[in-house]
Tab-separated table of C-alpha atoms in Angstrom:
chain	number	residue	atom	x	y	z
A	1	UNK	CA	-7.401	10.719	20.034
A	2	UNK	CA	-10.781	11.685	18.581
A	3	UNK	CA	-11.551	12.629	14.990
A	4	UNK	CA	-14.920	13.704	13.639
A	5	UNK	CA	-15.495	13.043	9.938
A	6	UNK	CA	-18.290	15.513	9.328
A	7	UNK	CA	-21.107	15.473	6.801
A	8	UNK	CA	-20.051	12.729	4.400
A	9	UNK	CA	-22.310	10.495	2.328
A	10	UNK	CA	-21.689	7.239	4.196
A	11	UNK	CA	-22.182	3.855	2.516
A	12	UNK	CA	-22.295	1.942	5.785
A	13	UNK	CA	-22.543	-1.690	4.589
A	14	UNK	CA	-24.451	-2.364	7.810
A	15	UNK	CA	-27.142	-5.036	7.969
A	16	UNK	CA	-29.682	-2.678	6.386
A	17	UNK	CA	-27.095	-1.466	3.822
A	18	UNK	CA	-27.927	2.087	4.863
A	19	UNK	CA	-26.583	5.064	2.928
A	20	UNK	CA	-26.635	8.149	5.149
A	21	UNK	CA	-25.566	11.770	5.171
A	22	UNK	CA	-23.750	11.375	8.457
A	23	UNK	CA	-20.961	12.213	10.875
A	24	UNK	CA	-18.511	9.502	11.911
A	25	UNK	CA	-16.717	9.826	15.233
A	26	UNK	CA	-13.454	7.894	15.550
A	27	UNK	CA	-11.789	7.436	18.933
A	28	UNK	CA	-8.363	5.844	18.770
A	29	UNK	CA	-8.779	2.783	16.492
A	30	UNK	CA	-12.599	2.467	16.650
A	31	UNK	CA	-15.727	4.063	15.287
A	32	UNK	CA	-17.701	5.179	18.319
A	33	UNK	CA	-20.693	6.801	16.619
A	34	UNK	CA	-22.357	7.232	13.232
A	35	UNK	CA	-25.116	9.835	13.382
A	36	UNK	CA	-27.211	11.226	10.521
A	37	UNK	CA	-26.812	14.928	9.859
A	38	UNK	CA	-29.488	17.484	9.147
A	39	UNK	CA	-31.844	16.580	11.968
A	40	UNK	CA	-30.420	18.855	14.660
A	41	UNK	CA	-28.739	15.886	16.351
A	42	UNK	CA	-25.249	16.351	14.972
A	43	UNK	CA	-22.192	15.963	17.123
A	44	UNK	CA	-20.860	18.829	19.176
A	45	UNK	CA	-17.146	18.080	19.216
A	46	UNK	CA	-15.093	19.124	22.235
A	47	UNK	CA	-11.743	20.838	22.128
A	48	UNK	CA	-9.895	17.509	21.880
A	49	UNK	CA	-11.669	16.454	18.692
A	50	UNK	CA	-10.247	17.169	15.260
A	51	UNK	CA	-12.992	17.917	12.739
A	52	UNK	CA	-12.499	16.903	9.091
A	53	UNK	CA	-15.109	18.346	6.741
A	54	UNK	CA	-16.314	15.718	4.233
A	55	UNK	CA	-19.150	17.719	2.723
A	56	UNK	CA	-19.751	16.500	-0.835
A	57	UNK	CA	-17.606	13.391	-0.342
A	58	UNK	CA	-18.488	9.684	-0.112
A	59	UNK	CA	-17.251	7.363	2.640
A	60	UNK	CA	-16.967	3.587	2.222
A	61	UNK	CA	-15.469	0.838	4.381
A	62	UNK	CA	-11.866	0.129	3.497
A	63	UNK	CA	-11.487	-2.439	0.734
A	64	UNK	CA	-10.037	-5.845	1.604
A	65	UNK	CA	-7.864	-7.607	-0.944
A	66	UNK	CA	-8.152	-11.200	0.227
A	67	UNK	CA	-5.445	-12.765	-1.953
A	68	UNK	CA	-2.207	-11.022	-2.886
A	69	UNK	CA	1.502	-11.499	-3.584
A	70	UNK	CA	3.140	-8.191	-2.676
A	71	UNK	CA	6.503	-9.846	-3.310
A	72	UNK	CA	5.609	-9.746	-7.023
A	73	UNK	CA	5.038	-5.985	-7.316
A	74	UNK	CA	8.518	-5.573	-8.833
A	75	UNK	CA	7.695	-8.191	-11.469
A	76	UNK	CA	4.822	-6.402	-13.180
A	77	UNK	CA	5.355	-5.863	-16.874
A	78	UNK	CA	7.806	-8.790	-16.915
A	79	UNK	CA	5.177	-11.515	-16.934
A	80	UNK	CA	2.829	-10.438	-19.706
A	81	UNK	CA	1.112	-12.679	-22.255
A	82	UNK	CA	1.915	-15.961	-20.492
A	83	UNK	CA	-0.281	-18.747	-19.126
A	84	UNK	CA	-0.134	-19.648	-15.439
A	85	UNK	CA	2.411	-22.483	-15.348
A	86	UNK	CA	4.630	-20.861	-17.992
A	87	UNK	CA	4.432	-17.566	-16.082
A	88	UNK	CA	5.448	-19.303	-12.846
A	89	UNK	CA	8.280	-21.371	-14.307
A	90	UNK	CA	9.852	-18.771	-16.609
A	91	UNK	CA	9.416	-15.555	-14.662
A	92	UNK	CA	7.819	-15.626	-11.237
A	93	UNK	CA	9.713	-18.436	-9.525
A	94	UNK	CA	13.167	-17.367	-10.801
A	95	UNK	CA	12.481	-13.808	-9.639
A	96	UNK	CA	11.120	-14.890	-6.262
A	97	UNK	CA	14.234	-17.018	-5.796
A	98	UNK	CA	16.401	-13.965	-6.524
A	99	UNK	CA	14.786	-11.750	-3.867
A	100	UNK	CA	16.854	-10.387	-1.028
A	101	UNK	CA	15.403	-8.882	2.122
A	102	UNK	CA	15.984	-5.443	0.598
A	103	UNK	CA	14.242	-6.186	-2.693
A	104	UNK	CA	11.345	-7.930	-0.950
A	105	UNK	CA	10.868	-4.852	1.233
A	106	UNK	CA	11.010	-2.598	-1.831
A	107	UNK	CA	8.384	-4.727	-3.560
A	108	UNK	CA	6.107	-4.643	-0.512
A	109	UNK	CA	6.535	-0.892	-0.200
A	110	UNK	CA	5.598	-0.320	-3.832
A	111	UNK	CA	2.517	-2.506	-3.409
A	112	UNK	CA	1.398	-0.712	-0.247
A	113	UNK	CA	1.800	2.653	-1.927
A	114	UNK	CA	-0.638	1.671	-4.664
A	115	UNK	CA	-2.991	-0.107	-2.288
A	116	UNK	CA	-3.318	2.876	0.051
A	117	UNK	CA	-3.851	5.227	-2.877
A	118	UNK	CA	-6.646	3.087	-4.309
A	119	UNK	CA	-8.633	2.515	-1.131
A	120	UNK	CA	-7.387	-0.814	0.224
A	121	UNK	CA	-6.978	-1.007	4.001
A	122	UNK	CA	-6.369	-4.749	4.547
A	123	UNK	CA	-4.868	-7.625	2.584
A	124	UNK	CA	-4.285	-11.366	2.804
A	125	UNK	CA	-0.830	-11.940	1.386
A	126	UNK	CA	1.042	-15.063	0.387
A	127	UNK	CA	4.705	-14.098	0.509
A	128	UNK	CA	7.563	-15.994	-0.982
A	129	UNK	CA	9.584	-18.705	0.759
A	130	UNK	CA	12.217	-16.336	2.152
A	131	UNK	CA	12.651	-12.866	3.675
A	132	UNK	CA	9.111	-12.695	5.081
A	133	UNK	CA	10.264	-10.534	7.994
A	134	UNK	CA	10.917	-7.775	5.459
A	135	UNK	CA	7.267	-7.821	4.378
A	136	UNK	CA	6.006	-7.684	7.958
A	137	UNK	CA	8.348	-4.782	8.726
A	138	UNK	CA	6.993	-2.764	5.802
A	139	UNK	CA	3.405	-3.455	6.847
A	140	UNK	CA	4.187	-2.445	10.423
A	141	UNK	CA	5.766	0.839	9.289
A	142	UNK	CA	3.165	1.813	6.700
A	143	UNK	CA	0.043	0.988	8.721
A	144	UNK	CA	-1.469	-1.655	6.449
A	145	UNK	CA	-3.677	-4.316	8.035
A	146	UNK	CA	-3.741	-7.963	7.100
A	147	UNK	CA	-2.901	-11.617	7.232
A	148	UNK	CA	0.597	-12.444	6.027
A	149	UNK	CA	2.449	-15.714	5.722
A	150	UNK	CA	5.591	-17.085	4.226
A	151	UNK	CA	4.879	-19.201	1.147
A	152	UNK	CA	5.628	-22.924	1.640
A	153	UNK	CA	6.978	-25.119	-1.205
A	154	UNK	CA	8.950	-28.335	-0.914
A	155	UNK	CA	8.521	-30.097	-4.259
A	156	UNK	CA	8.462	-29.481	-7.994
A	157	UNK	CA	11.081	-30.170	-10.638
A	158	UNK	CA	10.725	-26.649	-12.015
A	159	UNK	CA	11.356	-24.840	-8.733
A	160	UNK	CA	14.676	-22.980	-8.442
A	161	UNK	CA	16.742	-24.401	-5.566
A	162	UNK	CA	16.516	-21.211	-3.504
A	163	UNK	CA	12.745	-21.470	-3.125
A	164	UNK	CA	12.413	-25.253	-2.964
A	165	UNK	CA	12.525	-25.935	0.750
A	166	UNK	CA	13.137	-28.781	3.115
A	167	UNK	CA	9.760	-29.364	4.750
A	168	UNK	CA	11.100	-29.508	8.300
A	169	UNK	CA	13.104	-26.295	7.872
A	170	UNK	CA	10.088	-24.612	6.278
A	171	UNK	CA	7.898	-25.508	9.253
A	172	UNK	CA	10.515	-24.282	11.742
A	173	UNK	CA	10.730	-20.925	9.985
A	174	UNK	CA	6.947	-20.675	9.878
A	175	UNK	CA	6.775	-21.316	13.626
A	176	UNK	CA	9.377	-18.602	14.245
A	177	UNK	CA	7.446	-16.098	12.157
A	178	UNK	CA	4.222	-16.919	14.001
A	179	UNK	CA	5.901	-16.255	17.350
A	180	UNK	CA	7.403	-12.994	16.080
A	181	UNK	CA	4.538	-11.470	14.132
A	182	UNK	CA	1.119	-12.960	14.852
A	183	UNK	CA	-1.051	-10.283	16.529
A	184	UNK	CA	1.721	-7.673	16.268
A	185	UNK	CA	0.858	-3.978	16.098
A	186	UNK	CA	-2.131	-4.353	18.412
A	187	UNK	CA	-3.489	-7.199	16.294
A	188	UNK	CA	-3.247	-5.290	13.012
A	189	UNK	CA	-0.740	-7.844	11.674
A	190	UNK	CA	-1.687	-11.519	11.842
A	191	UNK	CA	-0.287	-14.745	10.455
A	192	UNK	CA	-1.836	-17.133	7.953
A	193	UNK	CA	-0.158	-20.465	7.190
A	194	UNK	CA	0.403	-20.420	3.438
A	195	UNK	CA	1.308	-23.576	1.468
A	196	UNK	CA	1.383	-22.355	-2.129
A	197	UNK	CA	-0.685	-25.016	-3.883
A	198	UNK	CA	-0.901	-28.776	-4.226
A	199	UNK	CA	1.584	-29.131	-7.149
A	200	UNK	CA	4.398	-27.514	-5.141
A	201	UNK	CA	3.724	-29.115	-1.746
A	202	UNK	CA	4.161	-32.705	-0.627
A	203	UNK	CA	1.240	-34.213	1.216
A	204	UNK	CA	3.414	-34.374	4.295
A	205	UNK	CA	3.987	-30.622	4.187
A	206	UNK	CA	0.303	-29.946	3.538
A	207	UNK	CA	-0.733	-32.042	6.533
A	208	UNK	CA	1.882	-30.512	8.824
A	209	UNK	CA	0.901	-26.999	7.729
A	210	UNK	CA	-2.740	-27.819	8.411
A	211	UNK	CA	-1.920	-29.077	11.892
A	212	UNK	CA	0.300	-26.105	12.667
A	213	UNK	CA	-2.430	-23.679	11.646
A	214	UNK	CA	-5.112	-25.356	13.714
A	215	UNK	CA	-2.926	-25.830	16.761
A	216	UNK	CA	-2.377	-22.058	16.750
A	217	UNK	CA	-5.926	-21.057	15.668
A	218	UNK	CA	-4.565	-19.561	12.437
A	219	UNK	CA	-6.052	-19.439	8.991
A	220	UNK	CA	-4.891	-21.595	6.065
A	221	UNK	CA	-4.336	-19.779	2.771
A	222	UNK	CA	-3.632	-21.541	-0.522
A	223	UNK	CA	-4.498	-21.636	-4.240
A	224	UNK	CA	-6.978	-24.028	-5.823
A	225	UNK	CA	-8.357	-24.847	-9.271
A	226	UNK	CA	-6.994	-21.754	-10.980
A	227	UNK	CA	-5.938	-23.355	-14.242
A	228	UNK	CA	-6.754	-26.505	-16.196
A	229	UNK	CA	-3.081	-27.456	-16.329
A	230	UNK	CA	-2.836	-27.180	-12.541
A	231	UNK	CA	-5.883	-29.420	-12.127
A	232	UNK	CA	-4.341	-32.004	-14.459
A	233	UNK	CA	-1.184	-32.026	-12.325
A	234	UNK	CA	-3.222	-32.600	-9.161
A	235	UNK	CA	-5.300	-35.363	-10.746
A	236	UNK	CA	-2.177	-37.125	-12.018
A	237	UNK	CA	-0.616	-37.088	-8.566
A	238	UNK	CA	-3.605	-37.405	-6.229
A	239	UNK	CA	-6.087	-39.227	-8.468
A	240	UNK	CA	-8.899	-36.800	-7.716
A	241	UNK	CA	-9.916	-33.244	-8.472
A	242	UNK	CA	-8.267	-30.399	-6.623
A	243	UNK	CA	-10.998	-29.238	-4.230
A	244	UNK	CA	-12.075	-32.824	-3.501
A	245	UNK	CA	-8.491	-33.636	-2.541
A	246	UNK	CA	-8.186	-30.528	-0.386
A	247	UNK	CA	-11.438	-31.405	1.361
A	248	UNK	CA	-10.230	-34.944	2.048
A	249	UNK	CA	-7.023	-33.732	3.712
A	250	UNK	CA	-8.758	-31.050	5.795
A	251	UNK	CA	-8.270	-27.946	3.666
A	252	UNK	CA	-11.874	-26.784	3.796
A	253	UNK	CA	-13.775	-24.963	6.507
A	254	UNK	CA	-14.323	-21.471	7.877
A	255	UNK	CA	-10.611	-21.116	8.638
A	256	UNK	CA	-9.533	-21.862	5.036
A	257	UNK	CA	-9.011	-19.291	2.255
A	258	UNK	CA	-8.850	-20.711	-1.292
A	259	UNK	CA	-7.785	-18.351	-4.057
A	260	UNK	CA	-9.365	-18.606	-7.530
A	261	UNK	CA	-11.593	-21.730	-7.703
A	262	UNK	CA	-12.396	-21.225	-11.377
A	263	UNK	CA	-12.710	-24.821	-12.549
A	264	UNK	CA	-15.099	-26.626	-10.214
A	265	UNK	CA	-17.467	-29.526	-10.719
A	266	UNK	CA	-20.833	-29.785	-9.003
A	267	UNK	CA	-19.494	-31.766	-6.069
A	268	UNK	CA	-16.738	-29.243	-5.448
A	269	UNK	CA	-19.210	-26.352	-5.463
A	270	UNK	CA	-21.301	-28.219	-2.903
A	271	UNK	CA	-18.239	-28.863	-0.735
A	272	UNK	CA	-17.306	-25.169	-0.689
A	273	UNK	CA	-20.821	-24.112	0.245
A	274	UNK	CA	-21.346	-26.783	2.902
A	275	UNK	CA	-18.001	-26.231	4.633
A	276	UNK	CA	-18.025	-22.421	4.777
A	277	UNK	CA	-14.670	-22.248	2.989
A	278	UNK	CA	-13.742	-18.744	1.822
A	279	UNK	CA	-13.210	-18.411	-1.932
A	280	UNK	CA	-11.297	-15.408	-3.264
A	281	UNK	CA	-12.138	-14.235	-6.768
A	282	UNK	CA	-9.219	-12.583	-8.631
A	283	UNK	CA	-10.756	-11.298	-11.876
A	284	UNK	CA	-7.828	-9.325	-13.334
A	285	UNK	CA	-5.313	-12.079	-12.704
A	286	UNK	CA	-7.564	-14.825	-14.016
A	287	UNK	CA	-8.366	-12.868	-17.164
A	288	UNK	CA	-4.751	-11.782	-17.765
A	289	UNK	CA	-3.423	-15.345	-17.499
A	290	UNK	CA	-6.338	-16.644	-19.616
A	291	UNK	CA	-7.188	-18.991	-16.765
A	292	UNK	CA	-10.903	-18.295	-17.032
A	293	UNK	CA	-13.643	-16.509	-15.109
A	294	UNK	CA	-14.715	-17.964	-11.774
A	295	UNK	CA	-18.494	-18.503	-11.564
A	296	UNK	CA	-18.835	-16.274	-8.519
A	297	UNK	CA	-22.426	-15.224	-9.196
A	298	UNK	CA	-23.401	-18.901	-9.152
A	299	UNK	CA	-21.240	-19.607	-6.107
A	300	UNK	CA	-22.849	-16.711	-4.255
A	301	UNK	CA	-26.310	-18.062	-5.072
A	302	UNK	CA	-25.221	-21.379	-3.524
A	303	UNK	CA	-24.096	-19.667	-0.317
A	304	UNK	CA	-20.324	-19.835	-0.794
A	305	UNK	CA	-18.383	-17.252	1.236
A	306	UNK	CA	-16.745	-14.953	-1.324
A	307	UNK	CA	-14.152	-12.180	-1.313
A	308	UNK	CA	-12.057	-10.309	-3.893
A	309	UNK	CA	-8.294	-10.359	-4.448
A	310	UNK	CA	-5.757	-8.632	-6.681
A	311	UNK	CA	-3.293	-11.554	-6.764
A	312	UNK	CA	0.236	-10.800	-8.001
A	313	UNK	CA	2.200	-9.236	-10.852
A	314	UNK	CA	-0.674	-8.459	-13.177
A	315	UNK	CA	0.102	-4.817	-13.901
A	316	UNK	CA	-1.957	-3.108	-11.213
A	317	UNK	CA	-2.941	-3.325	-7.561
A	318	UNK	CA	-5.903	-0.950	-7.770
A	319	UNK	CA	-8.706	-2.259	-5.571
A	320	UNK	CA	-11.404	-0.054	-7.098
A	321	UNK	CA	-10.553	-1.273	-10.593
A	322	UNK	CA	-10.891	-4.841	-9.358
A	323	UNK	CA	-14.341	-4.154	-7.891
A	324	UNK	CA	-15.642	-2.889	-11.225
A	325	UNK	CA	-14.097	-5.737	-13.212
A	326	UNK	CA	-15.511	-8.364	-10.846
A	327	UNK	CA	-19.011	-7.149	-11.588
A	328	UNK	CA	-18.796	-6.687	-15.341
A	329	UNK	CA	-17.065	-10.015	-15.985
A	330	UNK	CA	-19.931	-11.881	-14.320
A	331	UNK	CA	-22.356	-10.073	-16.599
A	332	UNK	CA	-20.318	-11.151	-19.616
A	333	UNK	CA	-19.966	-14.733	-18.354
A	334	UNK	CA	-23.672	-15.223	-17.670
A	335	UNK	CA	-25.149	-12.864	-20.303
A	336	UNK	CA	-27.164	-11.432	-17.421
A	337	UNK	CA	-26.741	-7.730	-16.518
A	338	UNK	CA	-28.021	-8.475	-13.008
A	339	UNK	CA	-25.582	-11.334	-12.354
A	340	UNK	CA	-23.366	-9.378	-9.932
A	341	UNK	CA	-25.024	-6.033	-9.112
A	342	UNK	CA	-23.127	-3.178	-7.503
A	343	UNK	CA	-24.131	-3.833	-3.906
A	344	UNK	CA	-23.214	-7.510	-4.152
A	345	UNK	CA	-19.738	-6.858	-5.486
A	346	UNK	CA	-19.120	-4.181	-2.852
A	347	UNK	CA	-20.132	-6.780	-0.259
A	348	UNK	CA	-17.417	-9.095	-1.584
A	349	UNK	CA	-14.814	-6.326	-1.379
A	350	UNK	CA	-15.699	-5.318	2.198
A	351	UNK	CA	-17.782	-7.744	4.243
A	352	UNK	CA	-16.559	-10.811	2.341
A	353	UNK	CA	-12.950	-9.790	2.799
A	354	UNK	CA	-13.523	-9.156	6.507
A	355	UNK	CA	-14.959	-12.660	6.868
A	356	UNK	CA	-11.964	-14.179	5.063
A	357	UNK	CA	-9.637	-12.281	7.408
A	358	UNK	CA	-11.493	-13.766	10.368
A	359	UNK	CA	-12.596	-10.294	11.487
A	360	UNK	CA	-16.210	-10.232	10.354
A	361	UNK	CA	-17.252	-8.641	13.639
A	362	UNK	CA	-14.662	-5.839	13.414
A	363	UNK	CA	-14.253	-4.867	9.759
A	364	UNK	CA	-16.217	-4.464	6.542
A	365	UNK	CA	-18.844	-1.948	7.657
A	366	UNK	CA	-19.003	1.527	9.192
A	367	UNK	CA	-20.787	1.037	12.510
A	368	UNK	CA	-20.139	1.898	16.150
A	369	UNK	CA	-17.694	-0.538	17.718
A	370	UNK	CA	-16.030	-1.488	14.441
A	371	UNK	CA	-12.436	-0.746	13.570
A	372	UNK	CA	-11.998	2.675	11.982
A	373	UNK	CA	-10.852	1.413	8.561
A	374	UNK	CA	-12.392	3.579	5.848
A	375	UNK	CA	-11.873	5.404	2.583
A	376	UNK	CA	-13.091	8.854	1.543
A	377	UNK	CA	-13.858	9.472	-2.127
A	378	UNK	CA	-14.351	12.740	-3.978
A	379	UNK	CA	-16.863	11.732	-6.630
A	380	UNK	CA	-17.037	15.210	-8.188
A	381	UNK	CA	-14.650	14.374	-11.007
A	382	UNK	CA	-15.262	14.205	-14.765
A	383	UNK	CA	-15.294	10.401	-14.934
A	384	UNK	CA	-17.703	10.085	-11.977
A	385	UNK	CA	-20.203	12.823	-12.831
A	386	UNK	CA	-23.055	13.623	-13.190
A	387	UNK	CA	-24.354	12.714	-9.755
A	388	UNK	CA	-27.946	13.896	-9.918
A	389	UNK	CA	-30.386	11.011	-9.503
A	390	UNK	CA	-27.649	8.373	-9.480
A	391	UNK	CA	-27.350	5.489	-7.035
A	392	UNK	CA	-24.278	6.216	-4.839
A	393	UNK	CA	-23.268	2.549	-4.576
A	394	UNK	CA	-23.408	2.100	-8.344
A	395	UNK	CA	-21.342	5.255	-8.807
A	396	UNK	CA	-18.610	3.885	-6.552
A	397	UNK	CA	-18.565	0.413	-8.117
A	398	UNK	CA	-18.768	1.403	-11.783
A	399	UNK	CA	-17.139	4.836	-11.853
A	400	UNK	CA	-14.717	5.313	-8.950
A	401	UNK	CA	-10.988	4.924	-9.545
A	402	UNK	CA	-7.934	5.643	-7.434
A	403	UNK	CA	-8.187	9.244	-8.670
A	404	UNK	CA	-11.281	9.639	-6.481
A	405	UNK	CA	-9.501	8.596	-3.276
A	406	UNK	CA	-8.817	11.536	-0.945
A	407	UNK	CA	-8.217	9.846	2.425
A	408	UNK	CA	-7.393	6.277	3.500
A	409	UNK	CA	-7.687	5.450	7.208
A	410	UNK	CA	-6.633	2.290	9.101
A	411	UNK	CA	-7.153	1.895	12.852
A	412	UNK	CA	-8.313	5.512	12.986
A	413	UNK	CA	-4.988	6.697	11.545
A	414	UNK	CA	-4.685	8.550	8.243
A	415	UNK	CA	-2.280	6.694	5.971
A	416	UNK	CA	-3.201	8.862	2.989
A	417	UNK	CA	-4.646	12.314	3.635
A	418	UNK	CA	-5.616	14.956	1.105
A	419	UNK	CA	-3.979	12.723	-1.503
A	420	UNK	CA	-0.677	12.806	0.392
A	421	UNK	CA	1.110	9.740	1.813
A	422	UNK	CA	1.757	10.033	5.538
A	423	UNK	CA	3.429	6.711	6.406
A	424	UNK	CA	5.839	6.305	3.499
A	425	UNK	CA	8.076	8.498	1.374
A	426	UNK	CA	6.799	8.156	-2.205
A	427	UNK	CA	10.013	9.318	-3.891
A	428	UNK	CA	12.130	6.905	-1.891
A	429	UNK	CA	9.628	4.078	-2.384
A	430	UNK	CA	9.661	4.489	-6.156
A	431	UNK	CA	13.432	4.894	-6.352
A	432	UNK	CA	13.984	1.789	-4.204
A	433	UNK	CA	11.631	-0.177	-6.436
A	434	UNK	CA	13.461	0.795	-9.633
A	435	UNK	CA	16.901	0.130	-8.180
A	436	UNK	CA	15.997	-3.190	-6.591
A	437	UNK	CA	14.164	-4.386	-9.693
A	438	UNK	CA	17.262	-3.931	-11.854
A	439	UNK	CA	19.421	-5.911	-9.441
A	440	UNK	CA	16.720	-8.541	-8.986
A	441	UNK	CA	16.479	-9.217	-12.717
A	442	UNK	CA	20.223	-9.621	-12.946
A	443	UNK	CA	20.354	-12.047	-10.018
A	444	UNK	CA	17.398	-14.001	-11.387
A	445	UNK	CA	18.927	-14.124	-14.884
A	446	UNK	CA	15.683	-12.735	-16.275
A	447	UNK	CA	16.028	-10.541	-19.333
A	448	UNK	CA	13.873	-7.446	-19.927
A	449	UNK	CA	10.472	-8.346	-21.294
A	450	UNK	CA	10.610	-6.019	-24.288
A	451	UNK	CA	12.864	-5.826	-27.328
A	452	UNK	CA	12.955	-2.088	-26.598
A	453	UNK	CA	15.827	-2.807	-24.212
A	454	UNK	CA	17.868	-4.856	-26.675
A	455	UNK	CA	21.033	-3.233	-27.985
A	456	UNK	CA	20.538	0.254	-26.573
A	457	UNK	CA	20.293	2.060	-23.299
A	458	UNK	CA	16.737	2.196	-21.966
A	459	UNK	CA	15.097	5.605	-21.885
A	460	UNK	CA	14.807	5.673	-18.097
A	461	UNK	CA	16.672	7.576	-15.435
A	462	UNK	CA	20.389	7.028	-15.754
A	463	UNK	CA	21.646	4.320	-13.469
A	464	UNK	CA	18.282	2.698	-12.876
A	465	UNK	CA	18.959	-0.255	-15.153
A	466	UNK	CA	22.376	-1.673	-15.974
A	467	UNK	CA	24.014	-0.867	-19.307
């Protein structure tokens, strides 16, 4: 199958960071050519090539969200105005424990719907402790790319029994999932071993997870130094700071993905840079939970490998919104308007995410031989005009929203075309999310977040929430 994307403004993210008026030829799952237009050397497609006219549109590599919890999509709006540990103990863990395979699939479907619509083509997801097959099945059906892994937790007094696991059973289930899903869908779906974080994992589980990952050449994905309370818990138990402890037990290196890394001392920053560990910045989540702002501009200057992530139930999963916020928060943190310029933050969202995935040679840029993962934006909208004399990269980073997204392509396949979903049914996805959320809250014994629901029927579709 060949598709010619004709006459778009292509932000390539290649080594030269070229921006070209160009044609892109996709054959099956790869980009086979990128050729500038207007010089008489344009493609002459044959009868087997579909031509898609992109005149006036902008093409970027697909965004990579390098730390997510799609299992939490049904929780958004239920976890507002809480700090991290309170949010976990009172809302997130009880709801994760109440998931069934059906509700976990509904949550993943809702997340994918928003991700596709806002230009994300790949994610690194930390599931919950159960029903991970349901997440993989949704990703297989909808065409999303990524690293997925069942969350691992075997300790913590505040964990509900259904998500506090026996370490041996947890490892057996992880091994089964690896055999079933790693490199499925022609390598589009891959496995990452995912212990949640030090406070909820025994050292025995952490060491066994590390060994399992490395024996199978898989990536390790966990949280680190997100919150001062979390760091205090780690210091009380391990007698050293979080990243120093992780480094000592082998949780640093090019195959390790650490989400957050807000609260770091000088030694920990050096460790991350020297070991090539991937750090995922989650600006919306960190701001919403009042955890802080990770010093990513400084970390980048030190050579730390950086990517962006949306994290969990923090009201949106809009990748373009996250790109903009990542840049402007660094400006506010450093009082320097040049702290995280547009090109740098787009690098984090594309090339940095590809590196965290372990696919730096296949994803993150629009070049011949790369996977055909890309997003087409119509920038001729009121919030993204005028265009005359403007830098196209800055327009995308500071002005683009999901409303600009016209097409989303993964492996050369349109998942979202002309603002229409092709791999999921939006009405069914939304209805399943509403229905499963109501049942999930009841099972988890979590009350509605707002007093609006107290004492009267909610003003939503009849039957969506219980009386």
